[in-house]
mmCIF file of N, CA and C in Angstrom:
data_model
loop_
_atom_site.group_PDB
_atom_site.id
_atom_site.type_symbol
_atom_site.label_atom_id
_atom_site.label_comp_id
_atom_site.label_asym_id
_atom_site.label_seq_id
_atom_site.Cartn_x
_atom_site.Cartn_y
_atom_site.Cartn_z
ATOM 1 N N UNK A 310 0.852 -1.165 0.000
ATOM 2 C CA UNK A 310 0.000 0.000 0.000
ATOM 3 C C UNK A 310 0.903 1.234 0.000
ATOM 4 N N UNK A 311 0.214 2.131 -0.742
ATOM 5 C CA UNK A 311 1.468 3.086 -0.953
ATOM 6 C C UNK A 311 0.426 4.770 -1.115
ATOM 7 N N UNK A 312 0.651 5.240 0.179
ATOM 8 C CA UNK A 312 -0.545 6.277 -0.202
ATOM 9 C C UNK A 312 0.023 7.923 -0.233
ATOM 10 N N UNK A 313 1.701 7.837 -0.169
ATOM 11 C CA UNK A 313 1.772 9.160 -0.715
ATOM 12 C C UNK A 313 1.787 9.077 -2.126
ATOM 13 N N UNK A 314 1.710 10.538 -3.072
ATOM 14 C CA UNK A 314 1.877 10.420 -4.607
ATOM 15 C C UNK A 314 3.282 11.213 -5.139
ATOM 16 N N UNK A 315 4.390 12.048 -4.233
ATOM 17 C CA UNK A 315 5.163 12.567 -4.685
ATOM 18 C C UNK A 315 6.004 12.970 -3.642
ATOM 19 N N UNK A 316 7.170 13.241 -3.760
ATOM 20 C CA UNK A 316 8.305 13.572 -2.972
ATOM 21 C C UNK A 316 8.182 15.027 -3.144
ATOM 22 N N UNK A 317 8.504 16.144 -2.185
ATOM 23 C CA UNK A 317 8.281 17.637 -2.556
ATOM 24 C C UNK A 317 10.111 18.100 -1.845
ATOM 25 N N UNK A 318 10.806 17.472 -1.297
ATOM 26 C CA UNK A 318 12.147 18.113 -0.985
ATOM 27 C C UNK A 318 12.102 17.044 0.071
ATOM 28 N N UNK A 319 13.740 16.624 0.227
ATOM 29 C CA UNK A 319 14.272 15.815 1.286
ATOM 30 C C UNK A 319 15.443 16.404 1.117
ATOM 31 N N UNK A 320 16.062 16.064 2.489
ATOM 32 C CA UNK A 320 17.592 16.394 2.830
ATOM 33 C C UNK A 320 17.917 15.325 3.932
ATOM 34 N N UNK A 321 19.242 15.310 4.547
ATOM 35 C CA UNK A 321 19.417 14.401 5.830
ATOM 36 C C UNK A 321 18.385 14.062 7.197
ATOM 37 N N UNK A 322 17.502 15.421 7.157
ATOM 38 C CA UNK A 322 17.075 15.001 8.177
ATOM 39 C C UNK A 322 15.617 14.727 7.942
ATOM 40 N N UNK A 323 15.001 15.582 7.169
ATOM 41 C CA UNK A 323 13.873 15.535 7.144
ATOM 42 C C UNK A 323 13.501 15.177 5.800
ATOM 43 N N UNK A 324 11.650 15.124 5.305
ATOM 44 C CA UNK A 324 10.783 15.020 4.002
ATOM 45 C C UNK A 324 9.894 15.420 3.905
ATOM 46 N N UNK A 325 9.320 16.048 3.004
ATOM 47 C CA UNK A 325 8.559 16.599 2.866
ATOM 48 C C UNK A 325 7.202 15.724 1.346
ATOM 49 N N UNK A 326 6.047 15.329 1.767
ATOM 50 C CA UNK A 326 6.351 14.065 0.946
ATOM 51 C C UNK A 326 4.304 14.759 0.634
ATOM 52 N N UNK A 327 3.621 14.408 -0.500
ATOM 53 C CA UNK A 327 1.915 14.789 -1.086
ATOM 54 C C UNK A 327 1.391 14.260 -1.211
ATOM 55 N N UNK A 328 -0.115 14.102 -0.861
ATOM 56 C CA UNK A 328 -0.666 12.819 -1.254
ATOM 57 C C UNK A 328 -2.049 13.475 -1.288
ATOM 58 N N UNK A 329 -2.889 13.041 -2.530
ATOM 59 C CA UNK A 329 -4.153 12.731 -2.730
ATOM 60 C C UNK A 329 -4.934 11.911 -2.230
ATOM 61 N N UNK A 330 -4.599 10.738 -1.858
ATOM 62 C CA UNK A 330 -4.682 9.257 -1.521
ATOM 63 C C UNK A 330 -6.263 9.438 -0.209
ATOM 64 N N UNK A 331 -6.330 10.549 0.320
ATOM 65 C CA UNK A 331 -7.326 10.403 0.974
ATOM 66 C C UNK A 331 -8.364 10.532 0.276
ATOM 67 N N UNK A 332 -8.383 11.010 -0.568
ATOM 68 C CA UNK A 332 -9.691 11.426 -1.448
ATOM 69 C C UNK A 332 -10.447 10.104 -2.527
ATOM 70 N N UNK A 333 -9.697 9.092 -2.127
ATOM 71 C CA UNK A 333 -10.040 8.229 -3.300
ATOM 72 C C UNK A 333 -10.894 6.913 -2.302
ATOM 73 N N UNK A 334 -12.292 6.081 -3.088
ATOM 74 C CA UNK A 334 -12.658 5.889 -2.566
ATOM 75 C C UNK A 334 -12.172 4.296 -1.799
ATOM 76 N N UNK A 335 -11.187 3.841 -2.934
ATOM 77 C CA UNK A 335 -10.404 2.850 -2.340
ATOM 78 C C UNK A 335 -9.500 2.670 -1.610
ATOM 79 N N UNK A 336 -9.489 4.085 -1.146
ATOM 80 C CA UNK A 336 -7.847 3.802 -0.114
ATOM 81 C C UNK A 336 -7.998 2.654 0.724
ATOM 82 N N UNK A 337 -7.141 1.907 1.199
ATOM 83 C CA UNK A 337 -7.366 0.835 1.800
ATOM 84 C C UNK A 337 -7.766 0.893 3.124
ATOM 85 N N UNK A 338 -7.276 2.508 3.846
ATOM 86 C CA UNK A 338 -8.015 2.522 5.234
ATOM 87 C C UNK A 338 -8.752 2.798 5.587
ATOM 88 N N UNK A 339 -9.755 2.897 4.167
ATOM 89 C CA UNK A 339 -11.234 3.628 4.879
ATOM 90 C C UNK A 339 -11.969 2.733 5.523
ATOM 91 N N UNK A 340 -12.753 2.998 6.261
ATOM 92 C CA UNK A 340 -13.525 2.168 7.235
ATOM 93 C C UNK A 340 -15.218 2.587 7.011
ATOM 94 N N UNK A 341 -16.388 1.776 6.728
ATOM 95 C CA UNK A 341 -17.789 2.246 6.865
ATOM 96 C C UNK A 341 -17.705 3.997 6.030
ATOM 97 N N UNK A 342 -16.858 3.783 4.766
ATOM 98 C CA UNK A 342 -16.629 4.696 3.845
ATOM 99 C C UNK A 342 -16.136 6.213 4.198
ATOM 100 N N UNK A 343 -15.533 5.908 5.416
ATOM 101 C CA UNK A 343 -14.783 6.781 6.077
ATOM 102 C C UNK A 343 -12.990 6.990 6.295
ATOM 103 N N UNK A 344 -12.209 7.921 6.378
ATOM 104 C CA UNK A 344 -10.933 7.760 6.349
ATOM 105 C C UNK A 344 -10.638 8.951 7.549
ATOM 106 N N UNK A 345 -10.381 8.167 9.171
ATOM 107 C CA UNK A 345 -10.170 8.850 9.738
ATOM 108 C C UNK A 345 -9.161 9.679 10.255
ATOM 109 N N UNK A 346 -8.634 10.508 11.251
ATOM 110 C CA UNK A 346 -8.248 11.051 11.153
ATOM 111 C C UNK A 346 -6.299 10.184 11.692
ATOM 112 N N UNK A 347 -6.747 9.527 12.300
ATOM 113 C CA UNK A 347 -5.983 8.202 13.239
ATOM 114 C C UNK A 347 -5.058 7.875 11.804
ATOM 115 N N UNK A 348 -5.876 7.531 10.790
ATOM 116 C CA UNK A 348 -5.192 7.250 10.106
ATOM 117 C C UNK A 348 -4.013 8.070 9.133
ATOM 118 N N UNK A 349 -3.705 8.994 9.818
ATOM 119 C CA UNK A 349 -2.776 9.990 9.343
ATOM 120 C C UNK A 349 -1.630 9.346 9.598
ATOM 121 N N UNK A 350 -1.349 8.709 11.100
ATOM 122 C CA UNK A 350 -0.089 8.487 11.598
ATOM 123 C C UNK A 350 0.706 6.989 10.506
ATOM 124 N N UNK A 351 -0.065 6.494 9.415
ATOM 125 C CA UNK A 351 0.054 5.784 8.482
ATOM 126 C C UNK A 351 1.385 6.916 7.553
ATOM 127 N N UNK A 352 0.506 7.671 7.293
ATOM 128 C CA UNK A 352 0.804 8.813 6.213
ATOM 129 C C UNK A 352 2.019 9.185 6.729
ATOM 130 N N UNK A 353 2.195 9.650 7.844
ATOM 131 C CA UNK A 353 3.788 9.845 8.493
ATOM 132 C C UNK A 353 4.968 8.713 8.303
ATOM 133 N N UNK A 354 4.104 8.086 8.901
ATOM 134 C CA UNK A 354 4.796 6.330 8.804
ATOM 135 C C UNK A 354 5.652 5.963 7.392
ATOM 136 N N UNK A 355 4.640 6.075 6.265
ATOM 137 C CA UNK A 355 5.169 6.109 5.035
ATOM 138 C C UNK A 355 6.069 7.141 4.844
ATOM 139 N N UNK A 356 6.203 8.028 4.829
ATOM 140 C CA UNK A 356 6.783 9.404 4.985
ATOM 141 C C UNK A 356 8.396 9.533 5.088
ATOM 142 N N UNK A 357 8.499 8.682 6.511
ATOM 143 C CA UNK A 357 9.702 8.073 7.512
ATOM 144 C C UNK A 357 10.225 6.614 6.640
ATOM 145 N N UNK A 358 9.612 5.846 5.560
ATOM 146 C CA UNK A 358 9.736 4.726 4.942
ATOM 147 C C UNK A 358 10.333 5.074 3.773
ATOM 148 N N UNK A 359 9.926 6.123 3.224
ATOM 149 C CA UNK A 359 10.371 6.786 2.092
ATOM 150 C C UNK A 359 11.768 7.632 2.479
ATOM 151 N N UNK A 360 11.596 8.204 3.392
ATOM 152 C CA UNK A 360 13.254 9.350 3.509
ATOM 153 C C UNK A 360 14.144 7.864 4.015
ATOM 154 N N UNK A 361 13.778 6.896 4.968
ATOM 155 C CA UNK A 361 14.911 6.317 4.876
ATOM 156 C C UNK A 361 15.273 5.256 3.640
ATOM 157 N N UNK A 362 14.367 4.674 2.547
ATOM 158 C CA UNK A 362 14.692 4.493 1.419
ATOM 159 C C UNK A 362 15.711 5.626 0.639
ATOM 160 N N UNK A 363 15.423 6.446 0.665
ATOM 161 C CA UNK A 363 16.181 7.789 -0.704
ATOM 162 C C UNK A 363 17.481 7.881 0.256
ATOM 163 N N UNK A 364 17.554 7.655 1.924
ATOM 164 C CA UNK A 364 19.023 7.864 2.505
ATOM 165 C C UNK A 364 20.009 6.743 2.239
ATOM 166 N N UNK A 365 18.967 5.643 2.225
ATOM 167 C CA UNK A 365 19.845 4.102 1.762
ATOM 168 C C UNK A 365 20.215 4.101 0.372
ATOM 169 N N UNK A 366 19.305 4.771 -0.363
ATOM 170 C CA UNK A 366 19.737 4.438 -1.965
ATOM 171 C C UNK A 366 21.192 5.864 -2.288
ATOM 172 N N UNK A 367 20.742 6.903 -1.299
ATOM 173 C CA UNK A 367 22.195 7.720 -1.758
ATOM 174 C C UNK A 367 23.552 7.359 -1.129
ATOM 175 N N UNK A 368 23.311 6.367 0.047
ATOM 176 C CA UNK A 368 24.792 5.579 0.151
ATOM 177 C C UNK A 368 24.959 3.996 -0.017
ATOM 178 N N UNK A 369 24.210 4.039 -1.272
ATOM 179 C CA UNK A 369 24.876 3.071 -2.236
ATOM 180 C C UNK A 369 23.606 1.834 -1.710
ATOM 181 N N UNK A 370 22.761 2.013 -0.847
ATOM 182 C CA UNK A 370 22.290 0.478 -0.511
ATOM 183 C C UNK A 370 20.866 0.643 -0.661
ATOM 184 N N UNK A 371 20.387 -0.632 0.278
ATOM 185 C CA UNK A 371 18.713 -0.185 0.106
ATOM 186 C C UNK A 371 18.149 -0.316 1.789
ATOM 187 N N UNK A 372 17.269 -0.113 1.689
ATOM 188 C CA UNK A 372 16.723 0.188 3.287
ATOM 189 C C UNK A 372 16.392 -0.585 3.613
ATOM 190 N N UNK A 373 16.796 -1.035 5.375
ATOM 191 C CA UNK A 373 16.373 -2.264 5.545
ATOM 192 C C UNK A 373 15.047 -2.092 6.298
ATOM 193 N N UNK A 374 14.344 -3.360 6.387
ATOM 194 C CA UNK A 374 12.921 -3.430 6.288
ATOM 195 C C UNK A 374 12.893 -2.757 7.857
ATOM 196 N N UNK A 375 11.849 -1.981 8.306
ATOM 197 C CA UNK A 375 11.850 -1.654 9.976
ATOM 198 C C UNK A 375 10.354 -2.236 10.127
ATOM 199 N N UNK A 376 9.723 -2.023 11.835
ATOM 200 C CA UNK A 376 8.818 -2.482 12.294
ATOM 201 C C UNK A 376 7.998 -1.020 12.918
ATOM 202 N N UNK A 377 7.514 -0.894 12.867
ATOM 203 C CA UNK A 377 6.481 0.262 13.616
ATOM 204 C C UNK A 377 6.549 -0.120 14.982
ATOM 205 N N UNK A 378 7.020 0.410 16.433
ATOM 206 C CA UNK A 378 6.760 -0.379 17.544
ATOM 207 C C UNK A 378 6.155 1.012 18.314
ATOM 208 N N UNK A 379 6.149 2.043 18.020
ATOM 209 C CA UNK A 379 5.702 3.192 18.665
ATOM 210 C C UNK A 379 4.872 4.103 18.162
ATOM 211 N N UNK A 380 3.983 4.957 18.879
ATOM 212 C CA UNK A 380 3.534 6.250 18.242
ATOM 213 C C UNK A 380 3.245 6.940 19.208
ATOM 214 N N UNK A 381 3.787 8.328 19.808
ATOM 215 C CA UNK A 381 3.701 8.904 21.180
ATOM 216 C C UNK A 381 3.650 10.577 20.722
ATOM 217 N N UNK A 382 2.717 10.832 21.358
ATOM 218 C CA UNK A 382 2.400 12.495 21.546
ATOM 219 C C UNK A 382 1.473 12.567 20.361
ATOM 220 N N UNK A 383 0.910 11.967 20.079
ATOM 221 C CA UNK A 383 0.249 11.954 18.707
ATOM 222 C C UNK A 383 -1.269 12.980 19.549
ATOM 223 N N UNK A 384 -1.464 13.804 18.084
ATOM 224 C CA UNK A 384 -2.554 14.740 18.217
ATOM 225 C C UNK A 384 -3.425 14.818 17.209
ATOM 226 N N UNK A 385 -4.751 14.498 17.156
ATOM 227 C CA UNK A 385 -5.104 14.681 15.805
ATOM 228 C C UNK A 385 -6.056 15.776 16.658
ATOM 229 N N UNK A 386 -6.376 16.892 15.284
ATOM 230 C CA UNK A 386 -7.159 17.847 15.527
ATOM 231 C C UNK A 386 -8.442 18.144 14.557
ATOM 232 N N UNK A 387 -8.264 16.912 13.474
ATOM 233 C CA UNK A 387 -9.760 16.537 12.954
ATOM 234 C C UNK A 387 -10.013 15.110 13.319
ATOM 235 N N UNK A 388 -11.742 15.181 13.052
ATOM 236 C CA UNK A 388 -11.810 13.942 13.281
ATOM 237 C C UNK A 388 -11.512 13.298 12.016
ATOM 238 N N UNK A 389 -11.657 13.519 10.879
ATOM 239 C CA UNK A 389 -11.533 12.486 9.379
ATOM 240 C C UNK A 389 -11.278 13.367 8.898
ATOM 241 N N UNK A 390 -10.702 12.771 7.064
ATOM 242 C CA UNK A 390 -9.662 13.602 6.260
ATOM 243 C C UNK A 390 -10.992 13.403 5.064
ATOM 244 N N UNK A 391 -11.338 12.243 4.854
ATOM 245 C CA UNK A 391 -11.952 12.170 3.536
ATOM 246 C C UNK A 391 -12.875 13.112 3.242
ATOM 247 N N UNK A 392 -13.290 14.219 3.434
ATOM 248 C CA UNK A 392 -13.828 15.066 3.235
ATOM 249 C C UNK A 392 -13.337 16.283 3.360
ATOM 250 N N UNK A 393 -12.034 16.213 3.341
ATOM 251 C CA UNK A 393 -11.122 17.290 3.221
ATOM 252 C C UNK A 393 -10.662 17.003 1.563
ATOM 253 N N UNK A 394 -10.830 18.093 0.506
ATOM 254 C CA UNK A 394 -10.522 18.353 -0.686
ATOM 255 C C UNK A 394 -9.135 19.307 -0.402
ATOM 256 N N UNK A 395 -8.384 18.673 -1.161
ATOM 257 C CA UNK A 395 -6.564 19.238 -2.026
ATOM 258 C C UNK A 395 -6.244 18.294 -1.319
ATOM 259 N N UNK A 396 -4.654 18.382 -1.244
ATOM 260 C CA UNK A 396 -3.598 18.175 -0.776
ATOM 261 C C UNK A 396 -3.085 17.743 0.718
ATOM 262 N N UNK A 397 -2.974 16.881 0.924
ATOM 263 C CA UNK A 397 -2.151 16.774 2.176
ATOM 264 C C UNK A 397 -0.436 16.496 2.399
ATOM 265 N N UNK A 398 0.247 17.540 3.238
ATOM 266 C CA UNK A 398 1.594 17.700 3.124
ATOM 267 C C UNK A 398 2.084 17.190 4.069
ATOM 268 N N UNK A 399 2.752 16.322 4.016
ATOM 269 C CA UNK A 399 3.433 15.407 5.171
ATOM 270 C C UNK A 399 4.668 15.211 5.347
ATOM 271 N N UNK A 400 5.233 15.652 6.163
ATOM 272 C CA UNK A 400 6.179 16.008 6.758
ATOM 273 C C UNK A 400 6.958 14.766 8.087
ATOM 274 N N UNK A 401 8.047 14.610 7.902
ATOM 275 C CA UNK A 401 8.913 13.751 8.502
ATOM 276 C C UNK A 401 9.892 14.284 8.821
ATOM 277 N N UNK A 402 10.745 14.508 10.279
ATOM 278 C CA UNK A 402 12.142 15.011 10.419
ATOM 279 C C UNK A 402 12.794 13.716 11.285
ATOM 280 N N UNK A 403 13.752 13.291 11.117
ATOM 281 C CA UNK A 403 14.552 12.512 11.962
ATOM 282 C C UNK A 403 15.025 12.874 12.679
ATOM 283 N N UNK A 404 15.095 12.736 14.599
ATOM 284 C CA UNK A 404 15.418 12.820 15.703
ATOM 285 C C UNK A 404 16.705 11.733 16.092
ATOM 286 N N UNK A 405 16.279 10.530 15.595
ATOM 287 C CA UNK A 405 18.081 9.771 16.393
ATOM 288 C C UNK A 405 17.384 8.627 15.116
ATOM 289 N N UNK A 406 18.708 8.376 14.948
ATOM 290 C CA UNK A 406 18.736 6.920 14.159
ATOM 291 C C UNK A 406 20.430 6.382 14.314
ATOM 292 N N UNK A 407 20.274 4.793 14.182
ATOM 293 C CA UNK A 407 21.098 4.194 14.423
ATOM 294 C C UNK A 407 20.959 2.959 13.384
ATOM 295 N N UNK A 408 21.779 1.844 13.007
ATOM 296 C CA UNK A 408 21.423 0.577 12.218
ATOM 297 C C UNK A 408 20.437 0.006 12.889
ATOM 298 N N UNK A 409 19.821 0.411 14.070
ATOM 299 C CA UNK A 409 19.075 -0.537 14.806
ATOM 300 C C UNK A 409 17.413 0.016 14.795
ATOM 301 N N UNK A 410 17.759 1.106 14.834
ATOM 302 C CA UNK A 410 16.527 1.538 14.960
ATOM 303 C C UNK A 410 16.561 3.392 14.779
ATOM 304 N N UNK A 411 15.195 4.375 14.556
ATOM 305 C CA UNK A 411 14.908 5.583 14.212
ATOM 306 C C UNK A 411 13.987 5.869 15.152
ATOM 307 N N UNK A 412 13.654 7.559 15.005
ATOM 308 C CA UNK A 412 12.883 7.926 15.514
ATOM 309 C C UNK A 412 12.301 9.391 15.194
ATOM 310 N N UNK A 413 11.307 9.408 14.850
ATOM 311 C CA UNK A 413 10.746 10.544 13.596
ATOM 312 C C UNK A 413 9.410 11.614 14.690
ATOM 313 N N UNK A 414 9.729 12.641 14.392
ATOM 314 C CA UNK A 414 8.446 13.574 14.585
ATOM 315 C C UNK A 414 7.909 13.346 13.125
ATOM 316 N N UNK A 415 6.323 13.727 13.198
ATOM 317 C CA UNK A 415 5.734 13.776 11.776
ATOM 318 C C UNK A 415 4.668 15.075 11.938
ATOM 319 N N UNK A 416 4.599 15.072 10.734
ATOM 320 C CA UNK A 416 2.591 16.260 10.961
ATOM 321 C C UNK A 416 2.554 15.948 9.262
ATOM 322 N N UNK A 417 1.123 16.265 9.612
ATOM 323 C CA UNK A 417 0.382 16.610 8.231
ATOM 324 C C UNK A 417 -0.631 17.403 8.237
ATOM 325 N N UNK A 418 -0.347 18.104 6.883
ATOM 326 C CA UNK A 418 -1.015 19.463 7.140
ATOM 327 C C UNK A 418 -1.675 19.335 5.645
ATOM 328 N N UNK A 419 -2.582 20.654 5.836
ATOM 329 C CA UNK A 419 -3.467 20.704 4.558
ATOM 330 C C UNK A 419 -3.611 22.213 4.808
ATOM 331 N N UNK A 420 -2.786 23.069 3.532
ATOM 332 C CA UNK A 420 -3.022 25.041 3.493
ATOM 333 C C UNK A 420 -2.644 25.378 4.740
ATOM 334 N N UNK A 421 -1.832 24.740 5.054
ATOM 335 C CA UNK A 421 -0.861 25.079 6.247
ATOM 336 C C UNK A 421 -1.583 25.102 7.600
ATOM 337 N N UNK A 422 -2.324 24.051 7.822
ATOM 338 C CA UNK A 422 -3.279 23.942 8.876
ATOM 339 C C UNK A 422 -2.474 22.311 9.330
ATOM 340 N N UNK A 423 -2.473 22.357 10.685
ATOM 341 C CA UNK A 423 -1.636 21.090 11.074
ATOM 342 C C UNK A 423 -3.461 20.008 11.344
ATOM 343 N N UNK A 424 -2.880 18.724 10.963
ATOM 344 C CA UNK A 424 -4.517 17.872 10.983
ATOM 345 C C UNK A 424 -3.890 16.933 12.168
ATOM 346 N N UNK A 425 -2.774 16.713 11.702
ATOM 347 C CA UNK A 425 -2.243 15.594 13.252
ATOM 348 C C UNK A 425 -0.271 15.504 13.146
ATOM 349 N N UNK A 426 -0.218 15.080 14.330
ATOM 350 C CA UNK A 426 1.064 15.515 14.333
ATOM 351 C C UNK A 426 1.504 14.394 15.711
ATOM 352 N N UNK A 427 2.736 13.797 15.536
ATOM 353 C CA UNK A 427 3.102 12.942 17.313
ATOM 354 C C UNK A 427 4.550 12.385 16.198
ATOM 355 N N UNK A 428 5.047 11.286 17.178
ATOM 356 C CA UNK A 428 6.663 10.964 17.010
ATOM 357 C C UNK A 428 6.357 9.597 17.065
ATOM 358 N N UNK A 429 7.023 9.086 16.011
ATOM 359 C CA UNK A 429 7.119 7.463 15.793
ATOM 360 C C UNK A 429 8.433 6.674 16.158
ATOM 361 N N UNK A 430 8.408 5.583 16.296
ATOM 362 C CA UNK A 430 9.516 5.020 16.674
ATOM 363 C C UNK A 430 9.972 3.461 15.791
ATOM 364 N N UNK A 431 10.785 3.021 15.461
ATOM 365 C CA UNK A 431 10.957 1.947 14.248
ATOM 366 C C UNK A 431 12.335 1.410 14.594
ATOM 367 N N UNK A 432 11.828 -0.016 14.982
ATOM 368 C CA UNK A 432 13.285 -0.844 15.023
ATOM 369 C C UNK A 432 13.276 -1.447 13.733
ATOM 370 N N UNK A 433 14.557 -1.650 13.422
ATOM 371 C CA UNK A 433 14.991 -2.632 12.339
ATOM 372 C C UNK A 433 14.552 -3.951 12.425
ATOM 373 N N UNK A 434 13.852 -4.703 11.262
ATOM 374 C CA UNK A 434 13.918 -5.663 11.216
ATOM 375 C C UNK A 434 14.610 -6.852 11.119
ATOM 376 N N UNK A 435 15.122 -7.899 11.863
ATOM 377 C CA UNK A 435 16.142 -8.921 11.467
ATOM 378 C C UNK A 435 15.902 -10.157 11.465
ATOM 379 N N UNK A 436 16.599 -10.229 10.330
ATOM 380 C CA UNK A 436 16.009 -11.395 9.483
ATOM 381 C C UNK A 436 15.915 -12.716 10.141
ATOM 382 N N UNK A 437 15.194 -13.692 10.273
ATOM 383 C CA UNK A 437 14.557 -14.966 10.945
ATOM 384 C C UNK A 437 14.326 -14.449 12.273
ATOM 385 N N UNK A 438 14.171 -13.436 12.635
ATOM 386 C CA UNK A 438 13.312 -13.032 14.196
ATOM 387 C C UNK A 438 12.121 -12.064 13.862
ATOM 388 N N UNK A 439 11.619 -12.090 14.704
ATOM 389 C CA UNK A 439 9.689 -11.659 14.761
ATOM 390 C C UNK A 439 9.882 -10.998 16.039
ATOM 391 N N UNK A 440 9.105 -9.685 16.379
ATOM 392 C CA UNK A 440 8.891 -9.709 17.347
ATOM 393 C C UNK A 440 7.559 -9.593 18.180
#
């Protein structure tokens, strides 16, 4: 599942990343034809999946797979998006990363209005362990 549609500027720390994806009626997280607001911290998520892909591919490698194990301070200030028309701008900055694991503030905004915003956390995945 892949619900941003474009990269808008990255650098070392942060991304800046667009997506339509709420507006469509198949997104995969709509629920009782709804796409709430909860489901933003997805949109970050991807966000943080994408800048550390483009950091792995500019030193030569590819990104290794991580796990979602956190989401803290998270704020949403709508209740649902799907009825929000344009753009949503989503934003990722990196706070600490290591081979082992990251840790990202996010927000997403729409005309410069913040919709939700909190800090994720992502260990690396390794290979033949589960956790």
């Amino acid at each position: 599942m892949c619900l941003l549609d474009d990269v808008v500027a990255w650098d070392a720390n942060a991304i800046h990343a667009r997506s339509r994806s709420h507006l469509r009626a198949d997104n995969p997280l709509r629920s009782d034809g709804r796409l709430r607001a909860v489901h933003l911290c997805e949109y970050g998520a991807q966000a943080m999946a994408v800048h550390g892909g483009l950091l792995a591919r500019e030193a030569g490698g590819v990104a290794a797979p991580g796990l979602l194990v956190s989401l803290r301070a998270v704020e949403l200030f709508v209740e649902r998006v799907d009825d929000r028309a344009g753009v949503l701008d989503v934003h990722a900055e990196k706070l600490a990363g290591s081979e082992a694991s990251w840790q990202y503030a996010f927000r997403v905004e729409q005309d410069g209005v913040v919709l939700a915003s909190g800090r994720a956390a992502v260990l690396a995945a390794v290979a033949g362990h589960s956790l």
